[in-house]
Coordinates of C-alpha atoms and ligand atoms in Angstrom, one line a residue:
M111 CA 12.7 10.6 18.1
S112 CA 12.8 13.9 16.4
A113 CA 12.4 14.6 12.7
D114 CA 16.1 15.7 12.7
T115 CA 17.5 12.4 14.1
P116 CA 19.8 10.7 11.6
L117 CA 18.3 7.4 10.6
P118 CA 20.6 4.5 9.6
L119 CA 17.8 3.2 7.4
L120 CA 18.1 6.4 5.4
G121 CA 21.8 6.3 5.2
G122 CA 22.2 8.7 8.0
L123 CA 19.7 11.3 6.6
S124 CA 17.1 12.5 9.0
A125 CA 13.4 12.0 8.2
A126 CA 13.2 15.8 7.6
D127 CA 16.1 15.7 5.1
F128 CA 14.8 12.7 3.3
L129 CA 11.3 14.1 3.0
G130 CA 12.5 17.5 1.9
Q131 CA 15.1 16.3 -0.6
Y132 CA 14.2 12.9 -2.0
W133 CA 10.6 11.8 -1.2
Q134 CA 8.6 12.0 -4.4
R135 CA 11.5 13.8 -6.0
K136 CA 14.6 11.7 -6.7
P137 CA 16.0 8.2 -6.1
L138 CA 18.3 7.4 -3.2
L139 CA 20.6 4.5 -2.8
I140 CA 21.2 3.5 0.8
R141 CA 24.1 1.0 1.3
G142 CA 23.7 -1.0 4.4
A143 CA 20.2 0.4 5.3
F144 CA 19.4 -2.9 7.1
P145 CA 22.9 -4.2 7.9
D146 CA 21.8 -7.4 9.6
I147 CA 18.8 -8.2 7.4
E148 CA 18.0 -11.8 6.6
S149 CA 15.3 -12.8 4.1
P150 CA 12.1 -13.1 6.1
L151 CA 11.1 -16.0 3.8
S152 CA 13.0 -18.6 1.8
P153 CA 12.4 -18.8 -2.0
D154 CA 10.5 -22.1 -1.3
E155 CA 8.3 -20.4 1.3
L156 CA 7.6 -17.6 -1.1
A157 CA 6.7 -20.2 -3.8
G158 CA 4.4 -21.8 -1.2
L159 CA 2.5 -18.5 -0.7
A160 CA 2.2 -18.2 -4.5
C161 CA 0.4 -21.5 -4.5
E162 CA -2.3 -20.4 -2.1
D163 CA -5.7 -19.3 -3.3
R164 CA -6.5 -15.6 -2.7
I165 CA -2.8 -14.6 -2.6
E166 CA -1.9 -12.4 -5.5
A167 CA 1.2 -13.7 -7.3
R168 CA 2.7 -13.3 -10.7
L169 CA 5.4 -15.2 -12.6
V170 CA 7.3 -13.2 -15.2
E171 CA 9.3 -15.2 -17.7
E172 CA 11.6 -13.7 -20.2
H173 CA 12.0 -15.8 -23.4
G174 CA 9.0 -17.9 -22.1
R175 CA 6.2 -19.6 -23.9
D176 CA 2.5 -18.8 -24.0
A177 CA -0.3 -21.4 -23.2
K178 CA 0.0 -22.7 -26.8
G179 CA 3.7 -23.2 -26.5
N180 CA 4.7 -20.3 -28.7
P181 CA 7.9 -18.5 -27.7
Q182 CA 7.3 -15.1 -26.2
P183 CA 9.8 -12.3 -25.4
W184 CA 7.9 -11.9 -22.1
Q185 CA 5.3 -14.1 -20.5
V186 CA 3.3 -13.2 -17.4
S187 CA 1.1 -15.7 -15.6
H188 CA -1.0 -15.2 -12.5
G189 CA -1.3 -17.4 -9.4
P190 CA -2.3 -19.5 -7.7
F191 CA 0.5 -21.7 -9.0
D192 CA 1.3 -25.4 -8.3
E193 CA 4.4 -27.5 -7.9
A194 CA 4.3 -28.4 -11.6
T195 CA 4.7 -24.7 -12.5
F196 CA 7.9 -24.4 -10.5
A197 CA 9.1 -27.8 -11.7
R198 CA 9.0 -26.7 -15.3
L199 CA 10.8 -23.4 -14.9
P200 CA 14.3 -23.0 -16.4
E201 CA 17.4 -22.2 -14.3
R202 CA 17.3 -18.5 -15.2
D203 CA 15.4 -15.5 -16.5
W204 CA 12.2 -15.6 -14.5
S205 CA 10.8 -13.8 -11.4
L206 CA 8.2 -14.8 -8.9
L207 CA 6.4 -11.8 -7.3
V208 CA 4.0 -12.1 -4.4
Q209 CA 1.9 -9.2 -3.3
A210 CA 0.9 -8.1 0.2
V211 CA 3.2 -10.6 2.0
D212 CA 2.9 -8.4 5.1
H213 CA -0.7 -9.6 5.3
Y214 CA 0.4 -13.2 5.7
V215 CA 3.8 -13.1 7.5
P216 CA 4.1 -11.2 10.8
E217 CA 7.9 -10.9 10.4
V218 CA 7.3 -9.1 7.1
A219 CA 4.6 -6.9 8.6
E220 CA 7.1 -5.9 11.4
L221 CA 9.3 -4.3 8.7
L222 CA 6.6 -1.7 8.1
E223 CA 7.3 -0.2 11.5
T224 CA 10.7 0.9 10.4
F225 CA 9.0 3.2 7.9
S226 CA 7.1 5.2 10.5
F227 CA 8.9 8.3 9.4
L228 CA 6.1 8.4 6.8
P229 CA 2.3 8.4 7.5
R230 CA 1.3 4.8 8.0
W231 CA -1.9 5.3 5.9
R232 CA 0.3 6.0 2.8
L233 CA 1.6 2.4 2.9
D234 CA 0.2 0.1 0.4
D235 CA 1.9 -3.3 0.9
I236 CA 5.1 -5.3 0.9
M237 CA 5.7 -7.3 -2.3
I238 CA 8.5 -9.8 -2.3
S239 CA 10.2 -11.2 -5.4
Y240 CA 12.5 -14.1 -5.9
A241 CA 14.5 -14.4 -9.1
P242 CA 17.3 -16.8 -10.3
P243 CA 20.1 -15.2 -12.4
G244 CA 18.8 -13.1 -15.2
G245 CA 15.3 -12.8 -13.7
S246 CA 13.6 -9.4 -13.9
V247 CA 10.3 -7.8 -14.8
G248 CA 11.8 -5.7 -17.5
P249 CA 12.5 -1.9 -17.5
H250 CA 9.4 -0.2 -16.3
V251 CA 7.9 2.8 -14.4
D252 CA 5.7 2.6 -11.3
Q253 CA 3.2 5.2 -10.3
Y254 CA 4.0 4.9 -6.7
D255 CA 6.9 5.4 -4.3
V256 CA 8.8 2.3 -3.4
F257 CA 11.7 1.2 -1.3
L258 CA 13.5 -1.8 -2.8
L259 CA 15.3 -3.6 -0.1
Q260 CA 17.6 -6.4 -1.1
T261 CA 17.3 -9.2 1.5
G262 CA 19.1 -12.0 -0.3
G263 CA 21.5 -12.4 -3.2
Q264 CA 22.4 -9.6 -5.6
R265 CA 20.3 -7.5 -8.0
H266 CA 21.7 -5.2 -10.6
W267 CA 19.6 -2.0 -10.7
Q268 CA 19.8 0.5 -13.5
L269 CA 17.7 3.7 -13.5
G270 CA 16.5 5.6 -16.5
G271 CA 15.3 8.9 -15.2
A272 CA 11.8 10.4 -15.0
V273 CA 9.5 9.0 -17.7
D274 CA 6.1 10.3 -18.5
E275 CA 2.9 8.2 -18.6
E276 CA 2.8 8.3 -22.4
A277 CA 6.2 6.6 -22.8
P278 CA 5.8 3.7 -25.3
I279 CA 5.5 0.3 -23.9
I280 CA 5.9 -3.2 -25.5
E281 CA 2.5 -4.1 -26.7
G282 CA 0.6 -7.4 -26.4
I283 CA 1.8 -8.4 -22.9
D284 CA 0.3 -8.1 -19.5
L285 CA 3.3 -6.0 -18.3
R286 CA 4.1 -2.4 -18.8
I287 CA 7.7 -2.9 -20.1
L288 CA 9.2 0.3 -21.6
K289 CA 10.1 0.1 -25.3
H290 CA 13.0 2.4 -24.8
F291 CA 15.2 2.4 -21.7
E292 CA 18.4 4.4 -21.4
V293 CA 20.5 4.1 -18.3
T294 CA 21.3 7.4 -16.6
P295 CA 25.1 7.6 -16.2
G296 CA 26.1 6.8 -12.7
E297 CA 22.7 5.3 -11.7
D298 CA 23.8 1.7 -12.1
W299 CA 24.4 -0.4 -9.0
V300 CA 24.5 -3.9 -7.7
L301 CA 22.5 -4.2 -4.4
E302 CA 23.7 -6.6 -1.8
P303 CA 21.7 -7.9 1.2
G304 CA 20.8 -4.9 3.4
D305 CA 21.1 -2.3 0.6
M306 CA 18.0 -0.4 -0.3
L307 CA 17.0 1.8 -3.2
Y308 CA 14.2 4.4 -2.9
L309 CA 12.4 5.3 -6.1
P310 CA 9.9 8.1 -6.6
P311 CA 6.9 7.6 -8.8
G312 CA 7.4 7.9 -12.6
H313 CA 11.1 6.9 -12.5
A314 CA 12.2 4.2 -15.0
H315 CA 14.0 1.3 -13.4
H316 CA 15.3 -2.1 -14.3
G317 CA 16.5 -4.7 -11.7
V318 CA 18.1 -8.0 -12.9
S319 CA 19.0 -10.8 -10.5
Q320 CA 22.6 -11.7 -10.4
S321 CA 22.4 -14.7 -8.1
E322 CA 20.6 -17.9 -7.3
D323 CA 19.0 -16.4 -4.2
C324 CA 18.0 -12.9 -5.2
M325 CA 15.1 -11.7 -3.0
T326 CA 13.9 -8.2 -3.2
V327 CA 11.3 -6.7 -0.7
S328 CA 9.3 -3.8 -2.2
V329 CA 7.7 -1.5 0.3
G330 CA 5.2 0.3 -1.8
F331 CA 3.1 3.4 -1.0
R332 CA -0.2 4.5 -2.3
A333 CA -1.6 7.8 -3.5
L334 CA -5.1 8.2 -4.9
S335 CA -5.3 9.4 -8.4
A336 CA -7.3 12.6 -8.9
D337 CA -9.7 10.5 -10.9
E338 CA -10.3 8.0 -8.0
A339 CA -10.4 10.8 -5.4
V340 CA -13.0 12.9 -7.3
T341 CA -15.2 10.0 -8.1
S342 CA -15.0 8.5 -4.6
F343 CA -15.5 11.8 -2.7
A344 CA -18.4 12.8 -4.9
D345 CA -20.0 9.5 -4.1
Y346 CA -19.4 9.9 -0.4
V347 CA -20.8 13.4 -0.2
G348 CA -23.6 12.5 -2.6
E349 CA -25.0 9.9 -0.1
T350 CA -25.8 12.6 2.5
L351 CA -27.2 15.3 0.2
P352 CA -30.9 16.1 0.3
A353 CA -32.7 15.9 -3.0
S354 CA -33.7 19.6 -2.5
R355 CA -30.1 20.7 -3.1
R356 CA -30.2 21.6 -6.7
Y357 CA -29.1 23.9 -9.5
S358 CA -31.1 27.1 -8.9
D359 CA -31.3 30.3 -10.9
A360 CA -33.7 32.6 -8.9
G361 CA -33.3 36.2 -10.1
M362 CA -31.6 35.4 -13.4
T363 CA -31.4 38.0 -16.1
P364 CA -33.6 37.2 -19.1
P365 CA -31.6 35.1 -21.6
V366 CA -30.5 36.8 -24.8
D367 CA -30.8 33.5 -26.6
A368 CA -33.0 30.8 -25.1
G369 CA -30.8 28.1 -26.7
E370 CA -27.5 29.3 -25.3
L371 CA -25.8 27.9 -22.2
N372 CA -24.4 31.2 -21.0
D373 CA -21.6 32.1 -18.6
E374 CA -24.0 32.9 -15.7
A375 CA -25.6 29.4 -16.0
L376 CA -22.1 27.8 -16.0
E377 CA -21.0 29.8 -13.0
R378 CA -24.1 28.8 -11.0
M379 CA -23.4 25.1 -11.7
R380 CA -19.8 25.6 -10.9
A381 CA -20.7 27.2 -7.6
L382 CA -23.1 24.4 -6.7
I383 CA -20.5 21.8 -7.3
L384 CA -17.6 23.5 -5.6
E385 CA -19.6 24.7 -2.6
T386 CA -21.1 21.2 -2.2
L387 CA -17.7 19.6 -2.3
D388 CA -15.8 22.2 -0.3
D389 CA -16.6 20.7 3.1
P390 CA -13.4 20.0 5.2
A391 CA -15.3 18.0 7.8
Q392 CA -16.8 15.6 5.2
L393 CA -13.4 15.5 3.4
A394 CA -11.7 14.3 6.5
Q395 CA -14.3 11.7 7.1
W396 CA -14.0 10.4 3.5
F397 CA -10.2 10.6 3.4
G398 CA -9.8 8.6 6.6
R399 CA -12.2 5.9 5.3
V400 CA -10.7 5.7 1.8
M401 CA -7.1 5.5 3.0
T402 CA -7.9 2.8 5.5
Q403 CA -9.8 0.7 3.0
P404 CA -8.3 -2.8 3.2
K405 CA -6.3 -3.9 0.1
Y406 CA -8.4 -7.1 -0.1
V407 CA -12.0 -6.6 1.2
D408 CA -12.6 -10.3 1.8
Q409 CA -9.5 -10.6 3.9
L410 CA -11.2 -9.4 7.2
V411 CA -13.2 -12.1 8.8
P412 CA -16.0 -10.8 11.0
Q413 CA -16.8 -12.8 14.1
E414 CA -20.0 -14.7 13.9
A415 CA -21.4 -13.6 17.3
P416 CA -20.8 -10.3 19.1
T417 CA -18.0 -10.3 21.7
P418 CA -19.5 -9.8 25.2
V419 CA -17.8 -6.5 26.4
E420 CA -17.5 -7.4 30.1
A421 CA -15.9 -10.7 29.4
L422 CA -13.5 -9.2 27.0
A423 CA -12.5 -6.5 29.5
A424 CA -12.0 -9.3 32.1
E425 CA -9.7 -11.2 29.7
L426 CA -7.6 -8.2 29.1
E427 CA -7.4 -7.4 32.8
A428 CA -6.2 -11.0 33.3
G429 CA -3.2 -10.3 31.1
A430 CA -4.5 -11.2 27.6
H431 CA -3.8 -8.9 24.7
L432 CA -5.1 -8.5 21.2
E433 CA -3.3 -7.8 17.9
R434 CA -4.2 -5.7 14.9
T435 CA -5.1 -8.1 12.2
L436 CA -2.4 -8.3 9.5
G437 CA -3.6 -6.2 6.6
S438 CA -5.9 -4.1 8.8
R439 CA -5.5 -0.4 8.4
F440 CA -5.9 2.2 11.2
A441 CA -5.7 6.0 11.2
W442 CA -7.2 8.7 13.3
R443 CA -8.2 12.4 13.4
A444 CA -9.2 14.6 16.2
L445 CA -12.5 16.5 15.8
N446 CA -12.0 18.6 18.9
E447 CA -10.3 18.2 22.3
T448 CA -12.6 15.4 23.4
E449 CA -13.8 13.8 20.2
A450 CA -12.0 12.0 17.4
T451 CA -12.7 9.5 14.6
L452 CA -10.8 6.3 14.5
F453 CA -10.7 5.1 10.9
V454 CA -10.5 1.4 10.5
D455 CA -10.6 -0.7 7.4
G456 CA -12.7 1.8 5.5
D457 CA -15.0 2.9 8.3
G458 CA -15.0 5.7 10.9
L459 CA -15.8 5.2 14.5
P460 CA -16.3 7.9 17.2
C461 CA -14.0 7.8 20.2
T462 CA -11.8 9.9 22.3
P463 CA -8.6 11.4 20.8
S464 CA -6.2 9.5 23.1
L465 CA -7.9 6.1 22.5
A466 CA -8.0 6.7 18.7
Q467 CA -4.3 7.6 18.8
A468 CA -3.4 4.6 20.8
L469 CA -5.3 2.2 18.6
A470 CA -3.9 3.7 15.4
S471 CA -0.3 3.3 16.7
N472 CA 1.6 0.2 17.3
A473 CA 1.0 0.3 21.0
P474 CA -0.1 -3.0 22.7
I475 CA -3.8 -3.6 22.9
D476 CA -4.0 -4.7 26.5
A477 CA -5.6 -3.8 29.8
E478 CA -3.9 -0.4 29.8
L479 CA -6.2 0.8 27.1
L480 CA -9.2 0.1 29.3
A481 CA -8.5 3.3 31.2
H482 CA -9.9 5.2 28.2
P483 CA -13.6 5.8 28.4
G484 CA -15.5 3.5 26.0
A485 CA -12.4 1.4 25.2
A486 CA -13.9 -2.0 26.0
A487 CA -16.9 -1.6 23.8
L488 CA -14.8 -0.1 20.9
I489 CA -12.3 -2.9 21.2
A490 CA -15.0 -5.6 21.2
G491 CA -16.5 -4.0 18.1
L492 CA -13.1 -4.0 16.4
L493 CA -12.7 -7.7 17.3
D494 CA -16.2 -8.4 15.9
R495 CA -15.4 -6.8 12.5
G496 CA -12.1 -8.7 12.3
S497 CA -9.8 -5.6 12.5
L498 CA -8.4 -6.9 15.8
S499 CA -7.6 -10.6 16.5
W500 CA -6.5 -12.8 19.3
P501 CA -2.8 -13.7 18.9
A502 CA -2.3 -16.8 16.7
G503 CA -1.9 -20.0 18.7
D504 CA -3.8 -18.8 21.7
D505 CA -6.2 -21.2 23.3
D506 CA -9.8 -20.8 22.2
D507 CA -10.8 -20.3 25.8
E508 CA -9.1 -16.9 25.7
D509 CA -11.8 -15.8 23.4
P510 CA -14.7 -14.9 25.7
S511 CA -17.4 -15.0 23.0
Ligands
SIN871 C1 11.3 -6.9 -8.6 O1 11.3 -7.1 -7.3 O2 11.7 -7.8 -9.4 C2 10.7 -5.7 -9.2 C3 10.4 -4.6 -8.3 C4 10.1 -3.3 -9.0 O3 10.7 -3.0 -10.0 O4 9.2 -2.6 -8.7
CO872 CO1 9.1 -1.3 -10.2

């Protein structure tokens, strides 16, 4: 598929048009983006996930009560919840939001493949919300790009234009609800199942459920802040620097004033920092690692004993296949014609470019991959670290360890 192919999911725009005109710039409403969509989960199933330990879930109640029973304009509570929580909820004006549902539900993870007109490593997660009539999280701004796909019921969306980070928010609650929200004329829509709204970062929005069965799937993207990037890259580079690399001022001119921090000194320090950091090879290694860091570090379960490589290869030759573990992140970068780095879950592993490309795609992980030199050992290592898994429901005897 070329970048100029019209995509129904983008309302007939091509990836090139969407990226050139809308991505990170302005909202786009796409009616019938997923014409046959059905909610991948029922409200009860979503509530079930919200009751599980380690699954990030929030309940947002408008006109709720705090733990002491005092009425609050907005009340946020964090999971895990229990049946009693859901039993006490009123018939309207609340929302349940569950984060990273793609890590737990394969049908939800599959949705991500439709967004492959964007780099996969930009994806953060899929959040799913359920709300009875009146339920919302209030008018707010997110710092990331998001596609809001209506999979059940109706939600009334209103947009309020670009808002800067300093915009006043309602104080005293664990939610960043805007104090002032003015609807941009014409940016006011009711989304039906299959409709999707793309929002760039920093764009005020407010979505209120209009039905008993309102389910919204948020496909969110991540971008490091300069703050995170500088700190993290400096740490990464710092680990490999010899102690002898230091500020140096050989040949300096005699200081006019011994107490002054003069321009020459400042320039030497600036040069040391910029030259140390300006290393494209290190940058690529760090970037791949940081963008494949799993959302939840404890989610990957390493194998207790190393997988025997020969036995694994034999299993694959016999027709078995492996799967990328839900929530695992893969990316790759060629170093030259014969060498590449496969980035997996925050690490970088050397391999050939074609193997790295195949593993970081959605291609099946089966015997065909064994044609690549070093594939069996690499795949066994990925299985050991928990980034690959045997398909759920397979017999234990398929696992050769
Ligand atoms: C929701 O699903 O209720 C809110 C999603 C969002 O505004 O980001
Ligand atoms: Co939002």
